Amino acid sequence: MCGIWGYVGATDSIDVADAWNGLCALTDRGPDAWGMYVDGHGRVTDEASLPDGESAVAIGNRRLSILDLSAAGTQPMEYDGSWIVYNGEVYNYREIREDLRDLGHEFDSDSDTEVILHAYEEYGSACVERLRGMFAFVVFDADADRLFAARDRFGIKPFYYSHTDGRFSFASEVTSLLDGGVVERTVDPVSVDGFLTFGYVPGPRTIVAGVRSLPPASTLTYDRSTGDLDVERYWTPSFDSSDPETDLRDLLEETVSLRLRSDVPVGAFLSGGLDSSTIVALMREVSAGDRDDLHTFSVGFESDTYDESAFAETVAERFGTDHTSTVVGPADVRARLDDVVASMDQPTIDGVNTYFVSQAAADAGLKVTLSGLGSDELFFGYPTFETVARRYRAAKRLQTIPRPVRNAGGELLSRLGDAVDDHTIEAAGDAVAADSAFGAAYLSARGLFSRRARSGLLPETDRVRWDEHVGESVSDLLGATDDRNVVSDAELGWYMRDQLLRQTDSMSMAHSLEVRVPFLDVPLAEHVMGLDADDKAVGEKALLKDAVSDLLPLDVIEREKTGFTFPFAEWLRDDLSDVVTEATSADRLAATPIDAAAAADVRDQFLAGDRHWSRVWALTVLSLWMDEHLLVEDR
């Protein structure tokens, strides 16, 4: 796991000192070592040797040493005139390396980085089809003046870039592009509208104008001689029927076994729920007692209503783990809030819990943990699967009503929902007037602020029909598979990708911690996606429970699913109310796109007990984030 940063100029160049600043902004992602390839100077690995002046090419890496801890694994790595910088883990690197050795390749390290570089030289862009893991990497071919980049299939690892006529720049974090001076500190108002819609910034846009996210399962080629940029998708999730002879348990054991490949200890996040308990149980099962030092981590709260740490402790005792339960209260959030916001690469209403559990793992000396993330999206673990499918059927019927009638009805419902603070009614108003029946149904379950509410909060910004974007993203599946499979695809491509995976990456890497997600192993995911939707919908993830029932305690199997959330409502109304009030004040919002009066209305209604915490928290985070990263045009 690492951080990558780079600049390749077609006609422009960059001051090497600026490139160094951009790379230094990623130090938390890779505190163990660093390296930079500078055109005409080769690889530089100490600050004193950095050349003065400008260079047309500068690509660098901050290293978190996990595989091959020796200097042989240091990046950038060169082979036959090509240089690679890479963030992530390719778990089947040993198997790929053996295939390449059979073809005559020789290796100088035991790192997966070198394997990717040789695989690219052997197979070209098709090398990504062989990679099993999480990754974002760049190969710069100095002889051909061409850059090739790729991102893993689910978007577990981030990759951001900016492209102009004169240059191409990239990084693991949006904010490091700012610190490197390659983009202006200007907010993208459309992305702010997206953030208020979802509670996260939907890709491929980012909160910074002119910066984009490379979509998952995509490759990018930049021709330095022409300045041309080409992005291609190399994999698409499929819900075609799975092989009935494939055993789910075998796939689960294989994916966990692969993710235990490491030259440093591997721990696990453990909430006590089905998903994380399954991961811990399988870690014990496949390691055959070789990991007596298994360390697990959970977060508990200073609130009897929300504290579920006892469940995690029960599972930890069952599997004999060295368990750490961190108790978090409002005072802890206040004390760490500045760092929490600074750790957000883009604003999000999620991630505070991940911040604290990652901190606990890092404090224990770990560099790697496993997480149960991804199971809900594959095994229909959320109520949204049935809810969205049902609302989609209703929304399709509404499409037969003439547009003027739907517009009037939608406005009426939106006003009513706003008046009584009922998001379901507000969402129904949006759905009635929407062009995309599925997109409207999805936003009714996953949306934050309604279209009408956003009009008040962002009076100077044109509204985006996000329902159409959601609908378009799943258009090939609508009518071709079960509606609940379509919801699964949307969950994987929106909520999981842009909220869960993004915040997990940013909050864990703020503590120099790599989080691996076994449920998002491609063979396992493809198998589950291809299973019958009715089978996946039975009970609460009955298929998964059946596969591991012999490993887990009965109370884990029978326990109802609960969310892994903080008691934010009571904290924000009480101990942290001054934080909310200050962040949403007219003075703090004056230099942002947010209308202060509309924000004050949301805040005051929340403090009076009439609004859900997520909306006022979104405004609070946005204000704090923009202030932290100075993303305002007039500063």
XYZ file of C-alpha atoms in Angstrom:
635
model
C 0.000 0.000 0.000
C 1.375 3.379 -0.952
C 0.605 6.797 -2.325
C 1.438 7.842 -5.881
C 1.858 11.260 -7.459
C 2.996 12.337 -10.877
C 3.282 14.942 -13.593
C 3.918 14.299 -17.283
C 4.127 17.362 -19.479
C 3.506 17.436 -23.199
C 4.460 21.084 -23.627
C 4.527 22.203 -19.988
C 6.913 21.403 -17.146
C 6.795 21.473 -13.349
C 9.150 22.798 -10.716
C 10.590 19.706 -9.038
C 10.046 21.403 -5.671
C 6.298 21.506 -6.389
C 6.313 17.828 -7.321
C 8.090 17.125 -4.038
C 5.410 19.073 -2.145
C 2.689 17.023 -3.804
C 4.435 13.774 -2.929
C 5.049 14.891 0.661
C 1.303 15.453 1.061
C 0.994 11.658 0.807
C 3.446 10.880 3.617
C 0.792 9.253 5.812
C 0.042 6.823 2.998
C 3.684 5.790 2.837
C 5.921 6.753 5.757
C 8.527 4.004 5.226
C 10.304 5.211 2.088
C 9.891 7.342 -1.003
C 11.243 7.665 -4.486
C 10.773 9.890 -7.532
C 11.660 9.462 -11.178
C 12.702 12.803 -12.671
C 13.251 13.091 -16.409
C 16.971 13.198 -17.119
C 17.938 12.272 -13.564
C 16.511 8.770 -13.083
C 15.303 7.675 -9.663
C 15.885 9.963 -6.691
C 15.431 8.600 -3.164
C 16.768 11.334 -0.894
C 15.764 14.982 -0.671
C 19.307 16.300 -0.994
C 19.568 14.721 -4.445
C 16.416 16.304 -5.853
C 17.402 18.399 -8.884
C 16.748 22.122 -8.934
C 14.565 23.742 -11.543
C 11.860 22.299 -13.736
C 11.251 18.937 -15.346
C 8.737 17.709 -17.895
C 8.301 14.402 -16.050
C 8.216 13.686 -12.320
C 6.484 10.599 -10.925
C 6.806 9.486 -7.325
C 5.751 7.032 -4.657
C 5.410 7.049 -0.870
C 5.895 3.493 0.399
C 4.120 1.580 3.151
C 6.225 -1.587 3.256
C 4.093 -4.746 3.401
C 5.539 -7.134 0.797
C 9.328 -7.488 0.507
C 10.363 -5.052 3.213
C 13.834 -4.639 1.701
C 15.040 -1.757 -0.432
C 14.492 -3.981 -3.479
C 10.791 -3.113 -3.271
C 11.338 0.646 -3.420
C 9.542 2.603 -6.136
C 9.608 3.956 -8.763
C 10.814 0.677 -10.233
C 12.294 0.418 -13.723
C 12.336 -2.364 -16.305
C 13.346 -2.066 -19.956
C 12.845 1.700 -20.055
C 9.488 1.734 -18.266
C 8.931 3.141 -14.775
C 6.113 2.127 -12.419
C 4.517 3.752 -9.382
C 1.835 1.715 -7.708
C -0.632 1.757 -4.826
C -2.354 -1.408 -3.623
C -1.873 -5.156 -3.405
C -2.089 -7.821 -6.097
C -2.740 -10.970 -4.104
C -2.027 -13.480 -6.879
C 1.357 -11.953 -7.689
C 3.180 -15.208 -6.920
C 1.184 -17.146 -9.501
C 1.634 -14.426 -12.131
C 5.361 -14.302 -11.379
C 5.708 -18.036 -12.024
C 3.918 -17.663 -15.360
C 6.292 -14.844 -16.306
C 9.340 -16.835 -15.244
C 8.219 -19.580 -17.593
C 8.307 -16.932 -20.323
C 11.878 -15.955 -19.457
C 11.391 -13.046 -17.058
C 13.804 -12.634 -14.150
C 13.037 -10.834 -10.899
C 15.160 -8.944 -8.378
C 12.598 -8.626 -5.574
C 9.730 -10.446 -3.903
C 7.345 -7.543 -4.459
C 4.106 -7.444 -6.403
C 5.219 -4.119 -7.898
C 7.885 -5.800 -9.990
C 5.406 -8.458 -11.102
C 2.972 -5.821 -12.402
C 5.762 -4.060 -14.296
C 6.901 -7.270 -15.990
C 3.296 -8.270 -16.680
C 2.756 -4.955 -18.458
C 5.879 -5.473 -20.551
C 4.698 -8.990 -21.474
C 0.957 -8.501 -21.954
C 0.525 -4.765 -22.458
C -2.755 -3.250 -21.306
C -4.249 -6.753 -21.058
C -2.116 -7.345 -17.957
C -4.931 -5.920 -15.812
C -7.127 -8.902 -16.646
C -4.705 -11.142 -14.731
C -4.500 -8.989 -11.602
C -6.507 -10.069 -8.583
C -6.552 -7.430 -5.901
C -6.836 -3.716 -5.271
C -4.645 -1.384 -7.259
C -4.020 1.919 -8.942
C -0.780 2.119 -10.885
C 1.012 4.088 -13.567
C 3.633 2.830 -15.997
C 5.549 5.537 -17.835
C 7.341 4.324 -20.945
C 10.134 6.846 -21.321
C 11.142 5.564 -24.757
C 7.634 5.672 -26.237
C 6.650 8.868 -24.373
C 3.474 7.153 -23.235
C 1.797 6.745 -19.850
C -0.472 3.832 -18.959
C -2.626 3.761 -15.818
C -5.134 1.285 -14.416
C -7.534 0.980 -11.493
C -8.956 -2.173 -9.911
C -12.395 -3.521 -10.799
C -14.347 -2.168 -7.818
C -12.416 1.050 -7.261
C -10.960 -0.018 -3.917
C -7.870 2.100 -4.537
C -8.266 5.721 -5.662
C -6.809 7.354 -8.756
C -7.328 11.052 -9.521
C -6.057 13.003 -12.473
C -6.085 16.357 -14.212
C -5.587 16.731 -17.948
C -4.971 19.893 -19.951
C -3.544 20.515 -23.405
C -0.049 20.823 -21.981
C 0.147 18.164 -19.282
C -1.262 15.228 -17.342
C -1.020 14.921 -13.560
C -2.237 12.201 -11.207
C -2.333 11.289 -7.519
C -3.807 9.002 -4.885
C -5.493 11.995 -3.251
C -7.224 15.058 -4.646
C -5.697 17.265 -1.972
C -2.142 16.285 -2.936
C -2.758 17.683 -6.424
C -3.588 20.962 -4.710
C -0.436 20.832 -2.614
C 1.605 20.142 -5.731
C 0.189 23.269 -7.344
C -1.004 21.525 -10.505
C -4.667 22.548 -10.076
C -6.361 25.648 -8.715
C -8.031 25.627 -5.298
C -11.462 26.019 -6.854
C -14.550 24.111 -5.805
C -16.724 22.415 -8.417
C -20.299 23.588 -7.669
C -21.828 20.621 -9.495
C -19.944 18.313 -7.147
C -21.255 20.264 -4.163
C -24.751 19.614 -5.498
C -23.830 15.941 -5.779
C -22.516 15.893 -2.226
C -25.765 17.351 -0.908
C -27.671 14.755 -2.935
C -25.765 11.675 -1.775
C -23.689 12.626 1.268
C -20.549 12.005 -0.815
C -19.166 13.410 -4.061
C -20.234 11.100 -6.912
C -17.501 10.156 -9.361
C -16.026 10.654 -11.812
C -16.287 14.295 -10.747
C -14.448 15.462 -7.637
C -14.945 18.388 -5.291
C -12.087 20.183 -7.096
C -12.801 21.757 -10.461
C -10.707 20.156 -13.185
C -9.895 16.945 -11.286
C -11.507 13.638 -12.213
C -11.508 10.135 -10.776
C -10.560 7.274 -13.077
C -13.592 4.951 -13.028
C -13.137 1.474 -11.548
C -12.171 -1.313 -13.955
C -10.682 1.247 -16.323
C -7.367 1.877 -18.009
C -6.017 5.223 -19.134
C -3.449 5.976 -21.800
C -1.791 9.373 -22.193
C 0.321 10.056 -25.275
C 2.844 12.703 -24.342
C 3.752 13.470 -27.945
C 0.178 14.402 -28.884
C -1.401 15.177 -25.512
C -4.209 12.720 -26.288
C -5.969 10.897 -23.447
C -7.928 7.668 -23.800
C -9.947 5.877 -21.092
C -11.280 2.344 -21.615
C -13.252 -0.020 -19.402
C -11.862 -3.554 -19.127
C -14.476 -5.267 -16.905
C -18.195 -4.957 -16.211
C -20.079 -6.666 -13.361
C -22.228 -9.511 -14.645
C -25.322 -11.098 -13.131
C -25.265 -14.074 -15.478
C -25.956 -17.421 -13.842
C -23.182 -18.868 -11.685
C -21.865 -22.407 -11.927
C -24.012 -24.405 -9.469
C -21.053 -26.699 -8.793
C -18.969 -23.854 -7.365
C -18.821 -23.995 -3.579
C -19.274 -20.641 -1.836
C -17.285 -21.764 1.193
C -14.301 -22.671 -0.983
C -14.349 -19.212 -2.557
C -14.570 -17.537 0.843
C -11.621 -19.496 2.180
C -9.567 -18.758 -0.926
C -10.193 -15.016 -0.859
C -9.272 -14.730 2.819
C -6.208 -16.931 2.371
C -4.927 -14.722 -0.445
C -5.404 -11.607 1.667
C -3.260 -13.039 4.422
C -0.236 -12.829 2.117
C 1.933 -10.283 3.861
C 5.385 -9.817 5.344
C 3.855 -7.963 8.310
C 1.100 -9.048 10.747
C -2.521 -8.873 9.542
C -5.387 -7.923 11.878
C -9.116 -7.403 11.372
C -11.910 -4.951 12.077
C -14.549 -6.739 14.155
C -17.997 -5.318 14.897
C -19.504 -8.615 16.026
C -21.852 -8.690 13.039
C -22.045 -11.433 10.436
C -19.617 -9.979 7.899
C -16.671 -9.118 10.122
C -17.192 -12.246 12.237
C -17.082 -14.329 9.055
C -13.762 -12.769 8.088
C -12.228 -13.419 11.517
C -13.537 -16.998 11.572
C -12.081 -17.676 8.132
C -8.746 -16.115 9.102
C -8.548 -18.682 11.876
C -9.773 -21.499 9.634
C -7.352 -21.021 6.742
C -4.289 -20.185 8.828
C -4.506 -23.513 10.720
C -3.262 -22.010 13.960
C -0.361 -20.147 12.344
C -1.757 -16.798 13.466
C -1.963 -17.068 17.223
C -1.290 -13.332 17.387
C -4.453 -12.341 15.497
C -5.406 -8.844 16.617
C -8.950 -7.515 16.177
C -10.400 -4.042 16.685
C -13.814 -2.557 17.339
C -15.326 0.790 18.283
C -17.659 1.247 21.221
C -19.533 4.380 22.206
C -20.372 6.310 25.334
C -24.032 5.523 24.705
C -25.915 2.425 25.839
C -28.255 2.669 22.858
C -25.512 2.497 20.230
C -22.693 0.614 21.948
C -22.388 -2.861 20.430
C -18.816 -3.556 21.481
C -19.986 -6.465 23.661
C -20.914 -8.406 20.506
C -17.413 -7.933 19.114
C -15.842 -9.012 22.390
C -17.924 -12.200 22.382
C -16.699 -13.127 18.894
C -13.126 -12.191 19.802
C -13.273 -14.510 22.795
C -14.706 -17.304 20.636
C -11.743 -17.123 18.239
C -9.081 -16.248 20.783
C -8.041 -12.941 19.264
C -6.087 -10.175 20.940
C -8.979 -7.735 20.926
C -8.950 -3.964 21.349
C -12.232 -2.136 21.877
C -11.948 1.633 21.614
C -14.623 3.622 23.441
C -15.399 6.911 21.697
C -17.385 9.791 23.127
C -18.238 13.301 21.956
C -15.113 14.679 23.635
C -12.989 12.370 21.473
C -14.744 13.527 18.316
C -14.236 17.160 19.305
C -10.555 16.607 20.055
C -9.883 14.845 16.745
C -12.374 16.606 14.468
C -9.815 18.806 12.737
C -7.728 15.765 11.844
C -10.810 13.782 10.817
C -11.771 16.515 8.356
C -8.184 16.927 7.163
C -8.085 13.166 6.524
C -11.134 13.327 4.253
C -9.783 13.499 0.745
C -13.240 14.722 -0.240
C -16.139 15.657 2.038
C -18.299 12.764 3.246
C -20.891 12.251 5.961
C -19.291 8.889 6.745
C -15.900 7.783 8.005
C -15.602 8.951 11.613
C -15.953 5.405 12.923
C -13.331 4.167 10.454
C -10.997 6.928 11.590
C -11.078 5.777 15.213
C -10.883 2.033 14.577
C -7.980 2.628 12.165
C -6.234 4.718 14.781
C -6.576 1.850 17.259
C -5.049 -0.611 14.790
C -2.169 1.731 13.990
C -1.530 2.387 17.679
C -1.211 -1.382 18.133
C 1.557 -1.396 15.533
C -0.396 -2.920 12.642
C -0.061 -1.989 8.992
C -2.753 -4.312 7.585
C -6.305 -5.245 8.587
C -9.145 -7.092 6.894
C -12.677 -5.704 6.715
C -16.105 -7.171 5.983
C -16.973 -4.343 3.599
C -18.735 -5.384 0.381
C -20.819 -8.244 1.729
C -24.035 -6.232 2.040
C -23.852 -5.030 -1.558
C -23.408 -8.573 -2.874
C -25.680 -10.577 -0.559
C -28.604 -8.086 -0.489
C -27.793 -7.067 3.075
C -29.516 -3.669 3.077
C -33.245 -2.887 3.277
C -32.665 -0.790 0.144
C -32.782 -3.879 -2.071
C -36.464 -4.563 -1.490
C -37.341 -0.888 -0.931
C -35.795 0.398 -4.157
C -37.143 -2.503 -6.228
C -40.655 -1.853 -4.907
C -40.438 1.909 -5.449
C -39.013 1.376 -8.919
C -42.105 -0.580 -9.923
C -44.285 2.232 -8.583
C -42.187 4.911 -10.296
C -42.535 3.163 -13.658
C -46.295 3.444 -13.360
C -45.965 7.165 -12.667
C -44.120 7.625 -15.964
C -47.431 7.165 -17.797
C -48.820 10.384 -16.258
C -48.417 13.523 -18.429
C -45.331 15.593 -17.580
C -47.155 18.815 -16.491
C -49.275 16.849 -14.040
C -46.240 15.051 -12.656
C -44.323 18.305 -12.232
C -47.170 19.904 -10.301
C -47.694 16.829 -8.152
C -43.994 16.517 -7.467
C -43.732 20.124 -6.315
C -46.701 19.682 -3.998
C -45.241 16.554 -2.409
C -41.819 18.168 -2.046
C -43.311 21.138 -0.218
C -45.324 18.856 2.026
C -42.323 16.661 2.818
C -40.216 19.696 3.629
C -42.916 21.118 5.893
C -43.265 17.947 7.972
C -39.586 16.880 7.633
C -40.425 13.575 6.006
C -37.696 12.593 3.559
C -39.853 9.816 2.127
C -42.484 12.358 1.064
C -39.814 14.711 -0.305
C -38.259 11.846 -2.240
C -41.679 10.881 -3.550
C -41.993 14.404 -4.884
C -38.717 14.048 -6.734
C -39.774 10.619 -8.006
C -43.075 11.862 -9.391
C -41.290 14.487 -11.499
C -38.239 12.384 -12.386
C -37.293 11.192 -15.858
C -35.580 8.039 -14.592
C -37.863 5.729 -12.644
C -35.003 3.659 -11.280
C -32.829 6.655 -10.451
C -35.690 8.273 -8.572
C -36.387 5.071 -6.653
C -32.726 4.721 -5.718
C -32.424 8.314 -4.532
C -35.593 7.936 -2.490
C -33.670 5.418 -0.380
C -30.109 6.730 -0.654
C -30.620 10.454 -1.198
C -29.836 13.133 1.392
C -31.324 16.505 0.389
C -34.226 16.623 -2.052
C -34.021 18.569 -5.293
C -36.138 21.344 -3.786
C -33.988 21.544 -0.646
C -30.836 21.782 -2.755
C -32.363 24.644 -4.706
C -32.531 26.616 -1.481
C -29.064 25.655 -0.304
C -27.378 26.254 -3.681
C -29.372 29.074 -5.290
C -26.602 29.975 -7.756
C -25.952 26.423 -8.973
C -27.937 24.666 -11.672
C -29.605 21.494 -10.436
C -28.241 18.238 -11.798
C -30.661 15.410 -12.555
C -28.789 12.848 -10.512
C -31.664 10.411 -10.937
C -30.851 10.341 -14.650
C -27.165 9.653 -13.944
C -28.057 6.760 -11.637
C -30.549 5.389 -14.145
C -28.079 5.632 -17.004
C -25.429 3.753 -15.010
C -27.684 0.669 -14.793
C -29.591 1.080 -18.065
C -28.140 -2.089 -19.621
C -29.451 -4.167 -16.704
C -32.986 -2.789 -16.472
C -35.351 -5.448 -17.752
C -32.472 -7.878 -18.338
C -32.154 -9.159 -14.769
C -34.039 -9.131 -11.473
C -34.648 -5.595 -10.187
C -32.807 -6.439 -6.972
C -29.710 -7.266 -8.991
C -29.979 -3.826 -10.541
C -30.045 -2.365 -7.035
C -26.931 -4.399 -6.224
C -25.147 -2.926 -9.231
C -26.154 0.587 -8.166
C -25.000 -0.028 -4.601
C -21.638 -1.299 -5.855
C -21.223 1.557 -8.315
C -22.420 4.466 -6.205
C -22.737 4.020 -2.438
C -19.946 1.479 -1.981
C -17.503 2.962 -4.473
C -17.842 6.648 -3.678
C -18.702 6.517 0.011
C -17.673 3.293 1.739
C -14.509 2.458 -0.186
C -13.368 6.059 -0.476
C -13.756 6.888 3.202
C -12.250 3.546 4.232
C -9.186 4.297 2.134
C -8.734 7.897 3.260
C -9.393 7.312 6.968
C -7.230 4.204 7.217
C -4.370 5.648 5.195
C -4.395 8.719 7.435
C -3.034 6.245 9.998
C -0.710 4.435 7.548
C -2.993 1.405 7.628
C -3.923 -0.829 4.699
C -7.467 -2.230 4.746
C -8.130 -5.324 2.632
C -11.668 -6.292 1.644
C -12.004 -10.055 0.944
C -15.656 -9.915 -0.124
C -14.611 -7.866 -3.163
C -12.434 -10.607 -4.593
C -13.559 -10.849 -8.219
C -14.162 -14.640 -8.453
C -16.199 -14.532 -5.243
C -18.113 -11.408 -6.259
C -18.895 -12.720 -9.750
C -20.174 -15.969 -8.276
C -22.459 -14.220 -5.793
C -23.740 -11.762 -8.397
C -24.713 -14.690 -10.608
C -26.719 -16.483 -7.916
C -30.510 -16.453 -8.078
C -31.885 -13.192 -6.686
C -34.611 -14.979 -4.742
C -31.982 -17.114 -3.021
C -29.976 -14.034 -2.070
C -33.104 -12.349 -0.728
C -34.062 -15.174 1.657
C -33.613 -14.154 5.305
C -30.725 -11.865 6.172
C -27.907 -13.133 3.948
C -28.930 -16.751 4.448
C -26.531 -17.930 1.727
C -23.561 -16.499 3.583
C -24.792 -17.806 6.923
C -25.198 -21.305 5.528
C -21.675 -21.234 4.108
C -20.047 -20.469 7.481
C -22.626 -21.771 9.972
C -20.207 -24.376 11.321
C -17.683 -21.672 12.217
C -19.735 -18.930 13.845
C -21.429 -18.765 17.250
C -25.192 -19.206 17.046
C -25.900 -15.707 18.368
C -23.981 -14.214 15.429
C -26.016 -16.284 12.965
C -29.316 -15.319 14.610
C -28.514 -11.695 15.412
C -30.419 -9.085 13.417
C -28.319 -6.794 11.266
C -27.553 -3.362 12.715
C -25.677 -0.438 11.263
C -22.131 0.475 12.297
C -22.862 4.107 13.199
C -22.137 6.734 15.812
C -24.822 8.257 18.100
C -24.486 11.483 16.141
C -28.003 12.790 16.691
C -27.628 13.115 20.450
C -24.016 14.273 20.252
C -24.623 16.978 17.640
C -27.634 18.318 19.535
C -25.829 18.342 22.860
C -22.047 18.167 23.343
C -21.145 19.185 19.785
C -23.931 21.684 19.112
C -21.464 24.591 19.190
C -19.417 22.921 16.442
C -22.521 22.681 14.273
C -23.562 26.257 15.025
C -20.137 27.699 14.244
C -19.573 25.684 11.060
C -22.969 26.659 9.629
C -22.827 30.311 10.660
C -23.213 33.043 8.069
C -19.591 34.123 8.517
C -18.235 30.627 7.905
C -20.466 30.035 4.885
C -19.963 33.449 3.287
C -17.190 32.263 0.969
C -18.885 28.971 0.049
C -21.662 28.227 -2.461
C -24.053 27.441 0.423
C -26.872 29.882 1.196
C -26.450 30.813 4.866
C -30.155 31.378 5.537
C -31.130 27.985 4.130
C -28.344 26.311 6.107
C -29.469 28.066 9.283
C -32.974 26.724 8.745
C -31.656 23.151 8.471
C -29.487 23.665 11.564
C -32.153 25.270 13.726
C -34.743 22.634 12.887
C -32.242 19.893 13.728
C -31.308 21.444 17.065
C -35.018 21.708 17.848
C -35.348 17.967 17.234
C -37.109 18.183 13.872
C -34.392 17.102 11.392
C -32.247 14.038 10.839
C -28.634 14.463 11.904
C -27.164 13.495 8.521
C -28.279 16.702 6.805
C -26.843 19.152 9.305
C -23.727 16.998 9.568
C -23.303 17.221 5.781
C -23.380 21.022 5.939
C -21.002 21.002 8.898
C -18.510 18.720 7.162
C -18.675 20.680 3.913
C -17.980 23.951 5.721
C -15.111 22.509 7.764
C -13.617 20.684 4.782
C -13.644 23.714 2.515
C -12.094 25.829 5.240
C -9.397 23.209 5.888
C -8.423 22.856 2.237
C -9.161 26.466 1.205
C -11.359 25.427 -1.688
C -13.025 28.776 -2.205
C -12.537 31.049 -5.144
C -11.967 34.323 -3.292
C -9.243 33.199 -0.872
